[in-house]
């Protein structure tokens, strides 16, 4: 091992052993001096100076979880000579600098920075918040490896780390195919291993409405695929709490006024009746934007959503609205004429979205919209976040949106449902979120990005291998310094990290030909 590996402003240098640190920390110093661990004697404990209560269930659960990752797969005890040499690492002391509320939820402003110092016989991990502790525990676990004799080993080291972007997300789609709760929880585990901190839950769409609403139970009763393809209030709470314990926010998306065919099955008079000339065709289009009952329903529905999901954001969609049904409907035609909209149905869409955004704002939530809403020049409230997804000229769209003063989430380069032969993780890794013409102030409005896995061809059988380790490439791009870019080094580290995920129960697919070492059951 080289005496030091510095990554504050440059890509890491490969050396032996390849620890597979992922995503690469901001600053790393690895000493050649080795320490040894005994799984039965090593402990993770609170530092007595920590300002977080020892009864913090979030940290207690994390200590137990990471001790399990270390002890379950590394079994050999240090030999007598290793004990006598004083090279044993006996404990990791964890401290939180500022008092943290262990019952709180992570937010866009959560401090995830941490400092880690490994020096025998006691290592130290300090962070400003419990969220930083979680990220530091993951890094600490990645430093541990087995030497050629099978002994659990760690280099003395110093790591200072913090994320480049505050929003690092994975989008899952549970409408095209229902995803079992078990698979969602597994995804949250893998996200924590890669330091993602947002689960964007695209929970309903045209195809099905699996969210079980308390206020409007017929939405799922009629809109689900079957009685077992639903997310009950208990299920949703489980996902949110499981995510919280891993420092992950859950942002729900209820996309309207398009993508709502399943909504109309359980909510009468919500969708627009389509016409064939002067007669109803028997089909329905987007949500009807001219009826008062529409907004009464939306007010009650989003009042419920705002209470069920604790995050400060709700994603309201707004993409791919088809106007043909609105154009065919005589009531809407008359409304357009009275309102002075002429034949510009984008104005009708703006009319609807302006009302919807006010409804969500009244619940004290902020909104995220797809870029279509901005492109259509809809009136957005200050602070509305625009998610850019269209692949063509996305850098120009980043420039336009940030010039208008709106925060941006970038997804365009990271649609993981587009698959191709070969190592497509490389193109995800090379995408640069700030590669657009704009001022420093504009670039500060890019709050992060998301890897999106739409589910036309994805269900519980292939969700995990299709996501990982391809999404890992996005994770490093959003966490690590922009100059950490060496593809060959990334390949070497990601290969090890992929094997680590497999060892922890994540069925991540191979990057390329090769194998995981003999300790792994793959």
Coordinates of C-alpha atoms in Angstrom, one line a residue:
X1 CA 0.0 0.0 0.0
X2 CA 1.3 3.5 -0.8
X3 CA 2.0 5.6 2.2
X4 CA -0.8 8.0 1.2
X5 CA -3.7 8.2 -1.1
X6 CA -4.9 11.8 -1.5
X7 CA -8.2 12.5 -3.4
X8 CA -9.0 16.1 -2.4
X9 CA -8.3 17.3 -5.9
X10 CA -7.3 14.3 -7.9
X11 CA -8.3 10.8 -8.7
X12 CA -7.1 8.1 -6.4
X13 CA -4.1 6.0 -7.2
X14 CA -4.5 2.2 -7.3
X15 CA -2.3 0.2 -4.9
X16 CA -2.5 -3.1 -3.0
X17 CA -4.7 -4.0 -1.4
X18 CA -7.6 -2.7 -3.4
X19 CA -10.1 -1.8 -0.7
X20 CA -12.8 -0.8 -3.2
X21 CA -13.6 2.4 -1.4
X22 CA -16.9 3.6 -3.0
X23 CA -17.8 6.3 -3.4
X24 CA -14.2 7.7 -3.1
X25 CA -13.9 10.1 -0.1
X26 CA -12.9 13.7 -0.3
X27 CA -9.5 13.2 1.4
X28 CA -7.8 9.8 2.2
X29 CA -4.6 9.0 4.0
X30 CA -3.8 5.3 4.3
X31 CA -0.7 4.3 6.3
X32 CA 1.2 1.1 5.7
X33 CA 0.9 0.3 9.4
X34 CA -1.6 -2.5 9.9
X35 CA -4.0 -3.2 12.8
X36 CA -5.9 -6.5 13.4
X37 CA -9.5 -7.1 14.6
X38 CA -11.0 -9.8 16.6
X39 CA -14.8 -10.1 15.6
X40 CA -15.6 -11.3 19.2
X41 CA -13.7 -8.4 20.9
X42 CA -14.1 -5.5 18.5
X43 CA -16.9 -3.0 19.5
X44 CA -18.5 0.1 18.1
X45 CA -19.4 2.4 20.9
X46 CA -20.3 6.0 21.8
X47 CA -17.5 8.4 22.6
X48 CA -18.2 9.7 26.1
X49 CA -18.0 13.2 24.8
X50 CA -20.7 12.7 22.2
X51 CA -23.7 15.0 22.5
X52 CA -26.1 12.4 21.2
X53 CA -27.9 10.3 23.8
X54 CA -26.7 6.7 24.3
X55 CA -30.3 5.7 23.9
X56 CA -30.4 6.9 20.2
X57 CA -32.0 4.0 18.6
X58 CA -30.9 5.1 15.1
X59 CA -27.2 4.9 16.0
X60 CA -27.6 1.7 18.1
X61 CA -29.2 0.0 15.1
X62 CA -26.4 1.3 12.9
X63 CA -23.7 0.1 15.3
X64 CA -25.2 -3.4 15.4
X65 CA -25.7 -3.5 11.6
X66 CA -22.2 -2.5 10.8
X67 CA -20.7 -4.8 13.4
X68 CA -22.6 -7.6 11.7
X69 CA -21.2 -6.7 8.3
X70 CA -17.7 -6.9 9.8
X71 CA -18.1 -10.1 11.9
X72 CA -20.3 -12.2 9.7
X73 CA -17.8 -12.6 6.9
X74 CA -14.5 -12.2 8.6
X75 CA -14.1 -15.0 11.1
X76 CA -10.4 -15.6 11.7
X77 CA -9.0 -14.3 15.0
X78 CA -5.7 -12.6 15.2
X79 CA -2.9 -14.9 16.3
X80 CA -1.0 -14.5 19.7
X81 CA 1.9 -12.7 18.1
X82 CA -0.5 -10.1 16.6
X83 CA -2.1 -9.6 20.0
X84 CA 1.3 -9.3 21.7
X85 CA 2.5 -6.7 19.2
X86 CA -0.1 -4.3 20.3
X87 CA -1.5 -4.0 16.8
X88 CA -5.1 -4.9 17.7
X89 CA -7.9 -2.4 17.0
X90 CA -10.3 -2.9 19.9
X91 CA -13.0 -0.4 19.3
X92 CA -14.4 2.4 17.2
X93 CA -15.6 5.4 19.2
X94 CA -18.4 7.4 17.6
X95 CA -19.1 11.0 18.5
X96 CA -21.7 13.5 17.3
X97 CA -20.4 17.1 17.7
X98 CA -23.8 18.8 17.8
X99 CA -26.8 17.5 19.6
X100 CA -28.9 15.5 17.2
X101 CA -32.5 14.5 17.4
X102 CA -32.5 10.8 16.8
X103 CA -36.2 10.8 16.0
X104 CA -35.8 13.3 13.2
X105 CA -35.9 12.6 9.5
X106 CA -33.1 13.5 7.1
X107 CA -33.6 16.6 4.9
X108 CA -32.1 18.4 2.0
X109 CA -30.0 20.4 4.5
X110 CA -28.7 17.4 6.5
X111 CA -25.0 17.5 7.2
X112 CA -23.4 14.2 6.1
X113 CA -19.8 15.2 6.6
X114 CA -17.6 13.1 8.9
X115 CA -14.0 12.6 10.1
X116 CA -12.5 9.1 10.6
X117 CA -9.2 8.3 12.2
X118 CA -8.0 4.7 12.5
X119 CA -5.2 4.4 15.0
X120 CA -4.7 1.5 17.4
X121 CA -6.0 0.5 19.8
X122 CA -9.1 2.9 19.4
X123 CA -10.4 4.4 16.2
X124 CA -12.6 7.5 16.2
X125 CA -15.5 8.6 14.0
X126 CA -16.9 12.1 14.5
X127 CA -19.6 13.9 12.7
X128 CA -21.8 17.0 13.1
X129 CA -25.0 14.8 12.8
X130 CA -26.2 11.3 13.0
X131 CA -26.4 11.3 9.2
X132 CA -22.7 11.9 9.0
X133 CA -22.1 9.0 11.4
X134 CA -24.0 6.7 9.0
X135 CA -21.8 7.7 6.1
X136 CA -18.7 7.3 8.1
X137 CA -19.6 3.8 9.3
X138 CA -20.0 2.7 5.7
X139 CA -16.5 4.0 4.9
X140 CA -15.0 2.4 8.0
X141 CA -16.6 -1.0 7.0
X142 CA -15.0 -0.7 3.6
X143 CA -11.5 -0.2 5.0
X144 CA -11.5 -3.7 6.5
X145 CA -10.2 -6.6 4.6
X146 CA -8.6 -10.0 5.0
X147 CA -4.8 -10.4 4.6
X148 CA -3.4 -13.3 2.6
X149 CA -3.6 -15.4 5.8
X150 CA -7.2 -14.6 6.4
X151 CA -6.7 -12.3 9.3
X152 CA -9.1 -9.3 9.6
X153 CA -7.0 -6.3 8.8
X154 CA -7.3 -2.5 8.6
X155 CA -4.7 0.1 7.8
X156 CA -4.1 3.0 10.1
X157 CA -5.8 5.9 8.2
X158 CA -7.3 9.3 8.3
X159 CA -10.3 10.2 6.2
X160 CA -12.2 13.5 5.9
X161 CA -15.3 13.3 3.8
X162 CA -18.5 15.1 2.7
X163 CA -20.8 14.9 -0.3
X164 CA -20.5 17.0 -3.4
X165 CA -24.3 17.3 -3.9
X166 CA -27.1 17.1 -1.2
X167 CA -29.6 15.3 -3.4
X168 CA -28.4 11.8 -4.5
X169 CA -31.4 9.7 -5.6
X170 CA -32.7 6.5 -7.0
X171 CA -36.1 6.5 -8.7
X172 CA -38.1 3.3 -8.5
X173 CA -41.4 2.8 -10.4
X174 CA -44.0 0.6 -8.6
X175 CA -46.9 1.2 -11.0
X176 CA -45.8 -0.5 -14.3
X177 CA -44.8 -3.5 -12.1
X178 CA -45.5 -3.8 -8.4
X179 CA -42.3 -4.2 -6.4
X180 CA -42.5 -6.3 -3.3
X181 CA -41.7 -4.4 -0.1
X182 CA -38.8 -6.8 0.5
X183 CA -37.2 -5.6 -2.7
X184 CA -37.7 -1.9 -1.8
X185 CA -36.0 -2.5 1.6
X186 CA -33.2 -4.3 -0.2
X187 CA -32.8 -1.3 -2.5
X188 CA -32.6 1.0 0.5
X189 CA -29.7 -1.2 1.9
X190 CA -27.9 -1.0 -1.4
X191 CA -28.4 2.8 -1.5
X192 CA -26.8 3.1 1.9
X193 CA -23.8 1.1 0.8
X194 CA -23.4 3.6 -2.1
X195 CA -24.2 6.7 0.0
X196 CA -27.4 7.6 -1.9
X197 CA -29.8 9.6 0.3
X198 CA -33.1 9.9 -1.6
X199 CA -35.6 7.3 -2.7
X200 CA -37.8 8.9 -5.3
X201 CA -40.9 6.7 -5.1
X202 CA -42.9 6.9 -8.4
X203 CA -45.7 5.0 -6.7
X204 CA -48.7 5.2 -9.1
X205 CA -49.2 5.8 -12.8
X206 CA -51.6 4.9 -15.7
X207 CA -51.1 1.2 -15.3
X208 CA -51.9 0.8 -11.6
X209 CA -52.6 2.6 -8.3
X210 CA -51.0 0.5 -5.6
X211 CA -50.9 3.2 -2.9
X212 CA -53.7 2.4 -0.4
X213 CA -55.2 5.8 0.5
X214 CA -57.0 6.1 3.8
X215 CA -59.1 9.1 2.6
X216 CA -59.9 7.6 -0.8
X217 CA -59.7 3.8 -0.5
X218 CA -61.4 3.1 -3.8
X219 CA -58.3 4.5 -5.6
X220 CA -56.4 1.4 -4.9
X221 CA -59.4 -0.9 -4.5
X222 CA -60.2 -0.2 -8.2
X223 CA -56.9 0.9 -9.6
X224 CA -54.5 -1.8 -8.3
X225 CA -53.5 -4.9 -10.3
X226 CA -54.9 -7.3 -7.7
X227 CA -55.7 -7.3 -3.9
X228 CA -52.2 -8.3 -3.1
X229 CA -50.5 -5.6 -5.2
X230 CA -51.0 -2.7 -2.8
X231 CA -48.9 -0.7 -0.3
X232 CA -50.8 -0.5 2.9
X233 CA -50.3 2.3 5.4
X234 CA -48.2 -0.2 7.4
X235 CA -46.0 -0.9 4.3
X236 CA -45.5 2.7 3.6
X237 CA -44.5 3.5 7.2
X238 CA -42.1 0.5 7.1
X239 CA -40.4 1.8 4.0
X240 CA -40.1 5.4 5.4
X241 CA -38.7 4.2 8.8
X242 CA -36.3 1.7 7.2
X243 CA -35.0 4.5 5.0
X244 CA -34.7 7.0 7.9
X245 CA -32.5 4.6 9.8
X246 CA -30.2 4.6 6.9
X247 CA -30.2 8.4 6.4
X248 CA -32.4 8.2 3.3
X249 CA -35.3 10.5 2.5
X250 CA -38.5 9.1 0.8
X251 CA -40.0 11.5 -1.8
X252 CA -43.4 10.3 -3.2
X253 CA -44.4 11.1 -6.7
X254 CA -48.1 11.4 -7.7
X255 CA -47.8 12.5 -11.3
X256 CA -50.7 14.5 -12.7
X257 CA -52.6 15.6 -14.8
X258 CA -51.4 13.0 -17.2
X259 CA -50.3 9.5 -16.3
X260 CA -53.6 9.1 -14.3
X261 CA -55.7 6.4 -16.1
X262 CA -55.7 4.3 -12.9
X263 CA -56.9 7.2 -10.8
X264 CA -60.2 7.4 -12.7
X265 CA -61.1 3.8 -11.9
X266 CA -61.7 4.6 -8.3
X267 CA -62.5 8.3 -8.4
X268 CA -65.6 9.2 -10.3
X269 CA -65.7 12.4 -12.4
X270 CA -61.9 13.0 -12.1
X271 CA -60.7 12.3 -15.6
X272 CA -61.8 14.1 -18.7
X273 CA -64.4 12.3 -20.9
X274 CA -63.1 12.1 -24.5
X275 CA -65.4 12.7 -27.5
X276 CA -65.5 11.4 -31.0
X277 CA -67.0 14.3 -32.9
X278 CA -70.1 15.2 -30.8
X279 CA -70.5 12.0 -28.9
X280 CA -68.6 10.6 -25.8
X281 CA -66.1 7.9 -27.0
X282 CA -66.2 6.0 -23.7
X283 CA -62.6 6.7 -23.1
X284 CA -60.9 9.2 -20.7
X285 CA -57.9 11.5 -20.9
X286 CA -56.0 13.5 -18.3
X287 CA -57.5 14.9 -15.1
X288 CA -60.3 17.3 -15.9
X289 CA -58.9 20.8 -15.0
X290 CA -62.2 22.7 -15.2
X291 CA -64.3 21.1 -12.5
X292 CA -64.3 22.4 -9.0
X293 CA -64.6 18.8 -7.7
X294 CA -61.2 18.1 -9.1
X295 CA -59.5 20.6 -6.8
X296 CA -61.6 19.5 -3.8
X297 CA -60.4 16.0 -4.4
X298 CA -56.8 17.1 -4.9
X299 CA -56.8 19.2 -1.7
X300 CA -58.0 16.3 0.4
X301 CA -55.7 13.8 -1.3
X302 CA -52.5 15.8 -0.9
X303 CA -53.5 16.7 2.7
X304 CA -53.2 13.0 3.4
X305 CA -50.0 12.6 1.4
X306 CA -48.4 15.5 3.3
X307 CA -49.1 13.7 6.6
X308 CA -48.1 10.2 5.5
X309 CA -44.7 11.2 3.9
X310 CA -42.6 13.4 6.3
X311 CA -40.2 14.8 3.7
X312 CA -40.5 18.4 2.9
X313 CA -40.9 17.7 -0.9
X314 CA -43.7 16.1 -2.9
X315 CA -43.1 15.3 -6.6
X316 CA -46.2 16.3 -8.6
X317 CA -45.0 15.2 -12.1
X318 CA -46.5 17.3 -14.8
X319 CA -44.9 15.5 -17.7
X320 CA -46.2 14.2 -21.0
X321 CA -49.7 15.6 -20.9
X322 CA -51.7 14.5 -24.0
X323 CA -54.0 17.3 -25.2
X324 CA -56.2 15.4 -27.7
X325 CA -58.9 14.4 -25.2
X326 CA -59.1 18.0 -23.8
X327 CA -59.3 19.2 -27.4
X328 CA -62.3 16.9 -28.1
X329 CA -64.3 17.8 -25.0
X330 CA -67.0 20.5 -25.7
X331 CA -67.1 21.6 -22.0
X332 CA -63.4 22.2 -22.1
X333 CA -63.6 23.9 -25.5
X334 CA -66.2 26.4 -24.0
X335 CA -64.0 26.9 -20.9
X336 CA -61.0 27.7 -23.1
X337 CA -63.0 30.3 -25.0
X338 CA -64.4 32.0 -21.8
X339 CA -60.9 32.1 -20.3
X340 CA -59.3 33.6 -23.3
X341 CA -56.9 30.7 -23.8
X342 CA -57.8 30.4 -27.5
X343 CA -56.6 27.0 -28.7
X344 CA -53.4 27.0 -26.6
X345 CA -53.9 24.0 -24.4
X346 CA -50.6 24.6 -22.7
X347 CA -52.4 27.5 -21.0
X348 CA -55.0 25.1 -19.7
X349 CA -52.2 22.9 -18.4
X350 CA -50.7 25.9 -16.7
X351 CA -54.1 26.8 -15.2
X352 CA -54.3 23.3 -13.6
X353 CA -50.7 23.2 -12.4
X354 CA -50.8 26.6 -10.8
X355 CA -53.8 25.5 -8.8
X356 CA -52.1 22.2 -7.9
X357 CA -48.9 23.8 -6.7
X358 CA -50.9 26.1 -4.5
X359 CA -52.7 23.1 -3.0
X360 CA -49.4 21.4 -2.2
X361 CA -48.0 24.6 -0.9
X362 CA -50.9 24.9 1.5
X363 CA -49.8 21.7 3.1
X364 CA -46.4 23.3 3.9
X365 CA -44.6 21.2 1.4
X366 CA -42.3 22.1 -1.5
X367 CA -42.8 20.7 -4.9
X368 CA -40.7 18.9 -7.5
X369 CA -41.8 18.9 -11.2
X370 CA -40.6 17.3 -14.4
X371 CA -38.9 19.6 -16.8
X372 CA -42.0 19.7 -19.1
X373 CA -43.6 22.1 -16.7
X374 CA -40.8 24.6 -17.1
X375 CA -40.5 24.0 -20.8
X376 CA -44.2 24.8 -21.2
X377 CA -43.6 28.1 -19.4
X378 CA -46.0 27.2 -16.6
X379 CA -46.1 29.6 -13.7
X380 CA -43.9 28.1 -10.9
X381 CA -43.6 29.2 -7.3
X382 CA -40.2 30.3 -6.1
X383 CA -38.2 27.3 -4.9
X384 CA -39.9 24.7 -7.1
X385 CA -37.4 22.1 -8.1
X386 CA -37.2 21.1 -11.8
X387 CA -36.1 17.6 -12.6
X388 CA -34.5 17.4 -16.0
X389 CA -35.1 14.1 -17.8
X390 CA -35.0 14.6 -21.6
X391 CA -31.8 13.5 -23.1
X392 CA -31.5 16.0 -25.9
X393 CA -29.5 19.1 -25.0
X394 CA -30.0 18.6 -21.3
X395 CA -27.0 20.9 -20.5
X396 CA -28.9 23.8 -22.2
X397 CA -32.0 23.0 -20.2
X398 CA -29.9 23.1 -17.0
X399 CA -28.6 26.5 -18.1
X400 CA -32.1 27.8 -18.8
X401 CA -33.7 26.5 -15.6
X402 CA -31.0 27.8 -13.3
X403 CA -30.9 31.1 -15.1
X404 CA -34.6 31.4 -14.2
X405 CA -33.6 30.9 -10.6
X406 CA -35.0 27.4 -10.0
X407 CA -33.1 24.5 -8.4
X408 CA -32.4 21.5 -10.6
X409 CA -32.2 17.7 -10.2
X410 CA -30.5 16.1 -13.2
X411 CA -31.6 12.6 -14.4
X412 CA -31.1 12.8 -18.2
X413 CA -27.8 10.9 -18.4
X414 CA -28.9 8.3 -15.9
X415 CA -32.0 6.4 -17.2
X416 CA -30.9 2.9 -16.2
X417 CA -33.9 1.3 -17.9
X418 CA -32.0 1.9 -21.2
X419 CA -29.7 -1.1 -21.3
X420 CA -27.0 -2.0 -23.8
X421 CA -24.4 -4.7 -24.3
X422 CA -21.2 -3.9 -22.5
X423 CA -20.1 -1.8 -19.6
X424 CA -22.7 1.0 -19.8
X425 CA -21.8 2.0 -16.2
X426 CA -18.8 3.9 -17.8
X427 CA -21.1 6.4 -19.6
X428 CA -23.0 7.0 -16.4
X429 CA -19.7 7.6 -14.5
X430 CA -18.5 10.1 -17.1
X431 CA -21.6 12.3 -17.1
X432 CA -20.9 15.6 -15.4
X433 CA -23.8 17.4 -13.7
X434 CA -22.2 20.9 -13.9
X435 CA -21.1 20.7 -17.6
X436 CA -23.1 23.6 -18.8
X437 CA -22.5 27.3 -19.5
X438 CA -23.6 29.3 -16.5
X439 CA -22.5 31.4 -13.5
X440 CA -21.3 29.9 -10.2
X441 CA -24.6 31.0 -8.8
X442 CA -26.4 29.0 -11.4
X443 CA -24.3 25.9 -10.8
X444 CA -25.1 26.1 -7.1
X445 CA -28.7 25.6 -8.0
X446 CA -28.0 22.1 -9.2
X447 CA -28.8 20.3 -6.0
X448 CA -27.9 16.8 -7.4
X449 CA -29.2 14.0 -9.5
X450 CA -31.1 10.7 -9.7
X451 CA -30.6 7.4 -11.4
X452 CA -34.0 6.4 -12.7
X453 CA -35.2 2.8 -13.3
X454 CA -38.6 2.8 -15.0
X455 CA -40.4 -0.5 -14.7
X456 CA -41.9 -1.4 -18.0
X457 CA -39.5 -4.4 -18.1
X458 CA -38.6 -4.5 -14.4
X459 CA -40.2 -6.2 -11.4
X460 CA -39.0 -7.9 -8.3
X461 CA -37.1 -10.6 -10.2
X462 CA -34.6 -8.2 -11.9
X463 CA -34.8 -4.9 -10.0
X464 CA -31.6 -5.4 -8.0
X465 CA -29.2 -6.7 -10.6
X466 CA -30.4 -4.1 -13.1
X467 CA -29.8 -1.3 -10.6
X468 CA -26.5 -2.4 -9.1
X469 CA -23.7 -1.8 -9.7
X470 CA -24.7 0.4 -12.6
X471 CA -26.3 2.9 -10.2
X472 CA -23.1 2.9 -8.1
X473 CA -21.4 4.8 -10.9
X474 CA -24.0 7.6 -10.4
X475 CA -23.5 7.4 -6.7
X476 CA -19.8 8.3 -7.0
X477 CA -20.4 11.0 -9.5
X478 CA -22.8 12.7 -7.1
X479 CA -20.7 12.1 -3.9
X480 CA -17.1 12.4 -4.9
X481 CA -15.0 15.4 -6.0
X482 CA -15.4 16.2 -9.7
X483 CA -11.8 15.4 -10.4
X484 CA -12.2 11.8 -9.3
X485 CA -12.7 10.5 -12.9
X486 CA -10.2 7.8 -13.7
X487 CA -12.2 5.0 -15.4
X488 CA -9.7 2.3 -14.9
X489 CA -9.2 3.0 -11.2
X490 CA -13.0 3.2 -10.9
X491 CA -13.3 -0.2 -12.5
X492 CA -10.8 -1.8 -10.1
X493 CA -12.6 -0.3 -7.1
X494 CA -16.1 -0.9 -8.3
X495 CA -15.3 -4.6 -9.0
X496 CA -14.4 -5.0 -5.3
X497 CA -17.3 -2.9 -4.2
X498 CA -19.7 -5.1 -6.3
X499 CA -18.4 -8.2 -4.6
X500 CA -18.9 -6.5 -1.2
X501 CA -22.5 -5.8 -2.1
X502 CA -23.0 -9.4 -3.1
X503 CA -21.5 -10.6 0.2
X504 CA -24.0 -8.4 2.0
X505 CA -26.9 -9.9 0.1
X506 CA -27.3 -7.5 -2.8
X507 CA -27.5 -9.5 -6.1
X508 CA -25.4 -6.9 -8.0
X509 CA -24.6 -8.1 -11.5
X510 CA -20.9 -8.4 -12.7
X511 CA -19.2 -5.5 -14.3
X512 CA -17.3 -7.7 -16.7
X513 CA -15.5 -11.1 -16.7
X514 CA -13.8 -12.2 -13.5
X515 CA -14.7 -13.5 -10.1
X516 CA -15.2 -12.6 -6.5
X517 CA -12.6 -14.0 -4.1
X518 CA -13.0 -17.4 -2.5
X519 CA -14.6 -16.0 0.7
X520 CA -17.7 -15.0 -1.3
X521 CA -20.5 -17.4 -2.1
X522 CA -20.7 -16.3 -5.8

